[in-house]
Amino acid sequence: MSQTAVKASGVTDAPDAGRWKALVFIALAQLMVVLDATIVNIALPSAQQDLGISDGNRQWVVTAYALAFGGLLLFGGRIADLWGRKRTFVVGLVGFAAASALGGAATNEAMMFGSRALQGVFGALLAPAALSLLAVMFTDAKERAKAFGIYGAIAGGGGAVGLILGGFLTEYLNWRWTFFVNIPFAVVAAAGAYLVIREPKGGRNRSPLDVPGVILSTLGLVALVYGFTRAESEGWSDAVTVGMFVGSAVLLLAFVIVESKVKAPLLPLRVITERNRGGIYLSLGLAIIAMFGLFLFLTYYLQIVKGYTPVKTGFAFLPMIAGMITGSTQIGTRLMTRVAPRLLMGPGFLVAAVGMLLLTQLEVDTSYAAVLLPGMLLLGLGMGTAFMPAMSMATQGVEPRDSGVASAMVNTSQQVGGAIGTALLNTIAASATTSYIADHIGGAATRSQQQLVQLEGQVQGYTSAIWFAVGILVVAAVIALTFVNAGRPGGSAVTGSGAGETAEDELPVPVVAH
């Protein structure tokens, strides 16, 4: 390892010989967390019926997890910097397995909601620890590109794999297996991590925990995620929804003020004010808004409009997974050390927008091969190409003691983006559907004609929301091209990217204000 690489990474010891084995277990853990986000959605109708959960309460199976996970991510990232990433990673895995066992054994709704909240708590420890382990273990530019290519493919494509696995488990076994399946993942990943991972020394942040920051950020993010989740079911003008948004704004503003004044902040503002990282967090969050909404609409379209089974629906998403894996591991990884990151992220988001644009042509009788297949392929290809450098750049040039919290910010932008995407695009779709049905139902004389208008109304809602998603992806591309101005990493070192650096070969280590 060159001296430049040593300086750039902030790590003084040589790369760990077992880092590629460690990547297997880190990737396995990441796959488990991403799978869990979609696998439970497929099982939800069966679980609701078995446990007697009311329609009004069923959203809490998803919301309890989202609130705990989204609210505690920054805290989890800081704990990883304080305790050490390996220890936090293993604790997160063991806790996630225990919470999954509780969910699979649930006998009533309280036990189910509690297990989902616990999964969120341990997921918030696990996710930033996994990403920050990659950041501190892979310091050579070419190796880092490969490692983050694999990680990015899993982060992007794992959700769709969850749809397939969830469909199989629910259809052929039982909904409880969508929880129990996490246990072998977690046990193997925890055992492997414990035996293989050797975390570089000197990267801990042993400053006292910023308790006011923890409280303000957790409450602020919980209020924000819950506000969007509630808006989806109760509407944007609902008093509690508005109150949540106002409360979140006040709490997060207070958090920023506290962080700028305390000696050892939970989120050092240097992490997010650096131009490249700020641009990545923002563009990634926007891309996730577009993507989460689309997952939801395509699942409904395939199952309700086209009549696909859960398993067939999962397989229908395979082109998107193939596109993501190709974009991330072949295009992103191969070009990461040759071109500036913005030249992968910007075009990647635009290719995804073209794929999304194709999907605005959906109709009740649309051919899968003619529209859905190329649309999903382009979407996956673009997202995979963009995600890979985004994941790598988000933790690049960060001081080792801040890598946990920088990784947590990646997850936070994705989690909040997912909550916003689901609520915002769902609202747009519902409004367009209602309007279409009101305008056309009068001309439907027979029962079959009325059913056709209902289906056409649903498809009209989906395509209206997908048009918004296209616009959001274009904005993400513009932000990536404008804000992310780092040159390509050098052939031997991963270096930082300060606000004004545009060198094309090897960038100097950024000077970060403390």
XYZ file of C-alpha atoms in Angstrom, residues 21-438:
418
model
C -13.701 -12.580 3.278
C -15.041 -9.844 5.546
C -16.867 -8.332 2.555
C -18.841 -11.587 2.143
C -20.250 -11.302 5.682
C -20.835 -7.546 5.451
C -22.685 -8.061 2.151
C -24.736 -10.893 3.682
C -25.827 -8.639 6.548
C -26.702 -5.818 4.141
C -28.753 -8.246 2.031
C -30.689 -9.322 5.135
C -31.569 -5.725 6.084
C -32.604 -4.787 2.532
C -34.585 -8.010 2.058
C -36.480 -7.350 5.264
C -37.744 -4.018 3.914
C -39.779 -5.721 1.147
C -40.200 -9.331 2.270
C -42.575 -8.354 5.085
C -44.797 -6.354 2.699
C -45.562 -9.529 0.728
C -46.409 -11.433 3.944
C -48.464 -8.626 5.509
C -51.960 -9.720 4.313
C -51.464 -13.268 5.675
C -49.978 -12.051 8.975
C -52.804 -9.537 9.402
C -55.423 -12.260 9.030
C -53.661 -14.720 11.367
C -53.047 -12.209 14.165
C -56.360 -10.357 13.845
C -54.743 -6.995 13.111
C -57.291 -4.369 12.052
C -56.986 -2.486 8.743
C -56.367 0.708 10.712
C -53.451 -0.841 12.624
C -51.803 -2.937 9.902
C -49.609 -0.012 8.772
C -47.773 -0.290 12.122
C -46.124 -3.522 10.962
C -44.207 -1.347 8.495
C -44.264 1.960 10.408
C -42.877 0.592 13.721
C -39.788 -0.620 11.863
C -39.402 2.555 9.787
C -39.682 4.872 12.813
C -37.130 2.991 14.927
C -34.722 2.476 12.024
C -34.965 5.987 10.572
C -34.997 7.716 13.947
C -31.986 5.941 15.435
C -29.632 5.743 12.423
C -27.478 8.734 13.421
C -27.261 7.410 16.967
C -26.306 3.972 15.573
C -23.571 5.533 13.427
C -22.138 7.389 16.415
C -22.235 4.211 18.542
C -20.226 2.457 15.790
C -17.588 5.211 15.984
C -17.570 4.994 19.807
C -17.709 1.211 20.441
C -15.926 0.130 17.274
C -17.605 -0.948 14.035
C -16.980 -4.683 14.410
C -18.537 -4.859 17.876
C -21.519 -2.713 16.838
C -21.972 -4.832 13.692
C -22.040 -8.130 15.625
C -24.371 -6.758 18.340
C -26.684 -5.416 15.613
C -26.794 -8.821 13.894
C -27.485 -10.800 17.075
C -30.197 -8.331 18.116
C -31.781 -8.378 14.653
C -31.913 -12.198 14.718
C -33.557 -12.194 18.165
C -36.127 -9.574 17.076
C -36.867 -11.614 13.915
C -37.444 -14.752 16.013
C -39.880 -12.754 18.168
C -41.726 -11.542 15.053
C -41.987 -15.039 13.601
C -43.363 -16.354 16.906
C -45.803 -13.423 17.369
C -49.206 -14.429 18.751
C -50.846 -10.986 18.763
C -50.464 -7.535 17.218
C -48.592 -6.017 20.198
C -45.909 -8.719 19.946
C -45.654 -8.160 16.181
C -45.345 -4.360 16.470
C -42.792 -4.706 19.284
C -40.647 -7.134 17.276
C -40.691 -4.810 14.254
C -39.618 -1.837 16.391
C -36.777 -3.955 17.845
C -35.706 -4.974 14.331
C -35.542 -1.254 13.510
C -33.422 -0.503 16.608
C -30.842 -3.207 15.814
C -30.976 -2.396 12.082
C -29.989 1.174 12.981
C -26.844 -0.229 14.672
C -26.111 -2.717 11.922
C -26.525 -0.667 8.712
C -24.076 2.219 9.413
C -21.554 -0.183 11.012
C -21.564 -2.339 7.853
C -20.961 0.582 5.488
C -18.311 2.201 7.705
C -16.433 -1.137 7.977
C -16.128 -1.105 4.187
C -14.975 2.517 4.295
C -12.118 1.821 6.725
C -11.105 -1.628 5.391
C -10.916 -0.850 1.654
C -8.545 2.081 1.095
C -7.058 1.254 -2.315
C -9.101 2.959 -5.071
C -9.516 -0.061 -7.360
C -10.297 -2.453 -4.506
C -12.713 0.067 -3.018
C -14.492 0.340 -6.377
C -14.997 -3.456 -6.489
C -16.129 -3.672 -2.853
C -18.611 -0.831 -3.174
C -19.801 -2.223 -6.519
C -20.857 -5.427 -4.774
C -22.341 -3.506 -1.827
C -24.200 -1.096 -4.144
C -25.685 -3.966 -6.188
C -26.995 -5.586 -3.008
C -28.326 -2.297 -1.622
C -30.176 -1.629 -4.882
C -31.287 -5.093 -5.936
C -31.939 -6.720 -2.552
C -35.403 -5.182 -2.269
C -36.554 -6.872 -5.455
C -35.015 -10.199 -4.325
C -37.134 -9.750 -1.176
C -40.276 -9.702 -3.330
C -39.357 -13.080 -4.865
C -38.316 -14.690 -1.575
C -41.321 -13.216 0.253
C -43.641 -14.583 -2.438
C -42.144 -18.089 -2.207
C -42.148 -18.222 1.585
C -45.698 -16.863 1.923
C -47.158 -18.975 -0.879
C -45.450 -22.298 -0.142
C -44.618 -22.173 3.589
C -46.041 -19.600 5.982
C -45.756 -15.828 6.572
C -43.767 -16.546 9.759
C -40.847 -17.741 7.613
C -40.418 -14.216 6.236
C -39.147 -13.429 9.770
C -37.401 -16.728 10.562
C -35.378 -16.540 7.315
C -33.372 -13.650 8.840
C -31.967 -15.891 11.595
C -29.561 -18.022 9.478
C -28.455 -14.874 7.598
C -27.683 -13.100 10.888
C -26.001 -16.090 12.601
C -23.670 -16.787 9.643
C -22.831 -13.089 9.182
C -22.199 -12.550 12.932
C -19.998 -15.657 13.283
C -18.061 -14.779 10.133
C -17.630 -11.141 11.174
C -16.434 -12.133 14.647
C -13.817 -14.522 13.219
C -12.704 -12.649 10.088
C -13.084 -8.886 10.492
C -10.022 -7.035 11.766
C -10.946 -3.405 12.164
C -8.053 -0.948 11.575
C -6.786 0.701 14.749
C -7.014 4.379 15.538
C -10.409 5.070 13.992
C -12.505 5.303 17.167
C -14.204 8.489 18.288
C -14.102 8.247 22.073
C -15.598 11.684 22.753
C -18.504 11.721 25.241
C -21.913 10.985 23.697
C -23.861 14.108 22.675
C -27.105 13.316 24.574
C -29.057 16.473 23.507
C -28.082 15.714 19.897
C -29.281 12.098 20.216
C -32.653 13.192 21.653
C -33.252 16.019 19.153
C -32.186 14.028 16.063
C -34.140 10.910 17.059
C -37.356 12.818 17.842
C -36.941 15.023 14.742
C -36.423 12.096 12.359
C -39.204 10.023 13.968
C -41.607 12.988 13.587
C -40.551 13.450 9.949
C -40.927 9.770 8.979
C -44.228 9.463 10.873
C -45.524 12.679 9.266
C -45.029 11.224 5.779
C -46.373 7.819 6.789
C -49.490 9.408 8.284
C -49.966 11.707 5.269
C -50.325 8.590 3.128
C -53.311 7.314 5.141
C -54.853 10.451 6.665
C -54.039 13.142 4.097
C -51.667 16.127 4.032
C -54.066 18.537 5.744
C -54.675 16.269 8.764
C -53.906 18.212 11.975
C -51.575 15.530 13.397
C -49.729 15.236 10.056
C -49.136 19.008 9.911
C -48.153 19.006 13.598
C -45.583 16.262 12.922
C -43.994 18.246 10.078
C -43.860 21.454 12.129
C -42.481 19.590 15.149
C -39.882 17.850 12.987
C -38.707 21.150 11.466
C -38.341 22.748 14.921
C -36.520 19.719 16.386
C -34.121 19.336 13.440
C -33.360 23.077 13.406
C -32.611 22.882 17.140
C -30.421 19.837 16.407
C -28.346 21.782 13.837
C -27.912 24.685 16.296
C -26.838 22.316 19.100
C -24.417 20.473 16.762
C -22.742 23.748 15.769
C -22.059 24.613 19.427
C -21.250 21.412 21.350
C -17.672 20.180 21.709
C -18.314 16.573 20.577
C -21.380 16.642 18.269
C -23.399 13.555 17.322
C -23.240 14.700 13.675
C -20.182 16.894 13.057
C -21.414 19.457 10.525
C -18.142 18.977 8.594
C -19.558 15.627 7.438
C -22.576 17.105 5.622
C -21.329 20.572 4.640
C -18.544 19.167 2.439
C -19.795 19.819 -1.083
C -19.475 16.325 -2.549
C -21.014 14.476 0.384
C -23.860 16.986 0.672
C -24.618 16.530 -3.035
C -24.539 12.741 -2.685
C -26.869 12.624 0.327
C -29.347 14.897 -1.472
C -29.264 13.194 -4.896
C -29.389 9.705 -3.331
C -32.389 10.662 -1.179
C -34.243 12.000 -4.246
C -33.451 8.884 -6.307
C -34.792 6.675 -3.501
C -38.022 8.754 -3.412
C -38.552 7.931 -7.095
C -37.572 4.289 -6.768
C -39.573 3.336 -3.672
C -42.746 4.766 -5.175
C -42.180 2.766 -8.360
C -41.634 -0.534 -6.488
C -44.990 -0.038 -4.809
C -46.879 0.850 -8.011
C -45.387 -1.950 -10.101
C -46.200 -4.504 -7.382
C -49.841 -3.365 -7.332
C -50.002 -3.102 -11.131
C -48.687 -6.632 -11.666
C -50.817 -8.255 -8.956
C -54.092 -6.319 -9.181
C -54.248 -5.181 -12.817
C -52.358 -8.062 -14.488
C -53.372 -10.741 -11.954
C -49.850 -12.049 -11.214
C -49.244 -14.254 -8.153
C -46.742 -12.976 -5.504
C -44.063 -15.365 -6.854
C -44.649 -14.357 -10.482
C -44.527 -10.685 -9.430
C -41.168 -11.248 -7.781
C -39.780 -12.879 -10.931
C -41.121 -9.998 -13.024
C -38.695 -7.731 -11.149
C -35.660 -9.837 -12.153
C -34.671 -7.587 -15.117
C -34.378 -4.681 -12.680
C -32.111 -6.739 -10.413
C -30.020 -7.862 -13.401
C -29.717 -4.234 -14.529
C -28.646 -3.103 -11.057
C -26.024 -5.799 -10.676
C -24.640 -5.062 -14.169
C -24.652 -1.295 -13.617
C -23.002 -1.571 -10.227
C -20.439 -4.348 -10.678
C -19.590 -3.947 -14.378
C -20.118 -0.307 -15.380
C -19.660 1.476 -12.025
C -16.764 -0.634 -10.779
C -14.862 -0.570 -14.089
C -15.234 3.182 -14.625
C -14.973 4.379 -11.006
C -11.193 4.770 -11.150
C -11.213 6.190 -14.701
C -13.815 8.971 -14.665
C -15.067 11.539 -12.162
C -17.946 10.206 -9.978
C -20.407 12.827 -11.283
C -19.969 11.374 -14.797
C -21.326 8.073 -13.490
C -23.978 9.429 -11.123
C -25.519 12.083 -13.420
C -25.855 9.876 -16.532
C -26.873 6.937 -14.303
C -29.844 8.844 -12.883
C -30.755 10.048 -16.410
C -30.721 6.480 -17.807
C -32.966 5.476 -14.874
C -35.252 8.424 -15.755
C -35.514 7.132 -19.354
C -36.503 3.707 -17.997
C -39.078 5.397 -15.763
C -40.315 7.400 -18.775
C -41.072 4.144 -20.618
C -43.191 3.033 -17.656
C -45.416 6.124 -17.973
C -46.858 4.340 -21.055
C -48.495 1.638 -18.903
C -52.078 0.716 -19.740
C -54.361 -2.080 -18.548
C -53.325 -4.385 -21.419
C -49.673 -3.308 -21.736
C -47.282 -6.042 -22.881
C -44.651 -6.999 -20.300
C -41.999 -7.635 -22.969
C -42.625 -4.389 -24.892
C -42.768 -1.853 -22.036
C -42.116 -3.276 -18.555
C -39.035 -5.337 -19.460
C -36.996 -2.558 -21.148
C -38.228 0.038 -18.636
C -37.113 -1.996 -15.629
C -33.846 -2.987 -17.295
C -32.912 0.664 -17.967
C -34.036 1.696 -14.479
C -31.870 -0.978 -12.850
C -28.896 -0.250 -15.090
C -29.018 3.489 -14.343
C -29.572 3.120 -10.615
C -26.810 0.513 -10.247
C -24.339 2.716 -12.122
C -25.218 5.763 -9.984
C -25.475 3.992 -6.598
C -22.007 2.484 -6.733
C -19.963 5.732 -6.816
C -22.511 7.395 -4.490
C -22.003 4.742 -1.792
C -18.225 4.972 -2.129
C -18.002 8.781 -2.272
C -20.326 9.249 0.716
C -17.637 7.858 3.033
C -14.553 8.827 1.012
C -12.165 11.328 2.551
C -14.049 11.213 5.875
C -11.859 11.084 8.969
C -11.952 7.483 10.284
C -13.514 8.684 13.568
C -16.480 10.078 11.555
C -16.986 7.120 9.200
C -19.834 5.614 11.247
C -21.890 8.782 11.302
C -21.128 9.513 7.602
C -22.380 6.009 6.773
C -25.464 6.603 8.900
C -26.235 9.717 6.818
C -26.313 7.550 3.649
C -28.842 5.244 5.303
C -30.807 8.194 6.716
C -31.155 9.821 3.285
C -32.377 6.470 1.908
C -34.789 5.813 4.800
C -36.304 9.301 4.782
C -36.381 9.198 0.960
C -38.278 5.905 1.105
C -40.864 7.300 3.535
C -41.323 10.471 1.459
C -41.503 8.525 -1.823
C -44.153 6.110 -0.608
C -46.371 8.849 0.873
C -45.890 11.554 -1.760
C -46.261 9.399 -4.877
C -49.099 7.379 -3.330
C -51.020 10.603 -2.688
C -50.476 11.765 -6.282
C -51.593 8.364 -7.602
C -54.704 8.234 -5.392
C -55.756 11.728 -6.452
C -55.328 10.963 -10.191
C -57.234 7.667 -9.808
C -60.176 9.325 -8.043
C -60.328 12.080 -10.660
C -60.214 9.618 -13.588
C -62.952 7.364 -12.156
C -65.200 10.359 -11.390
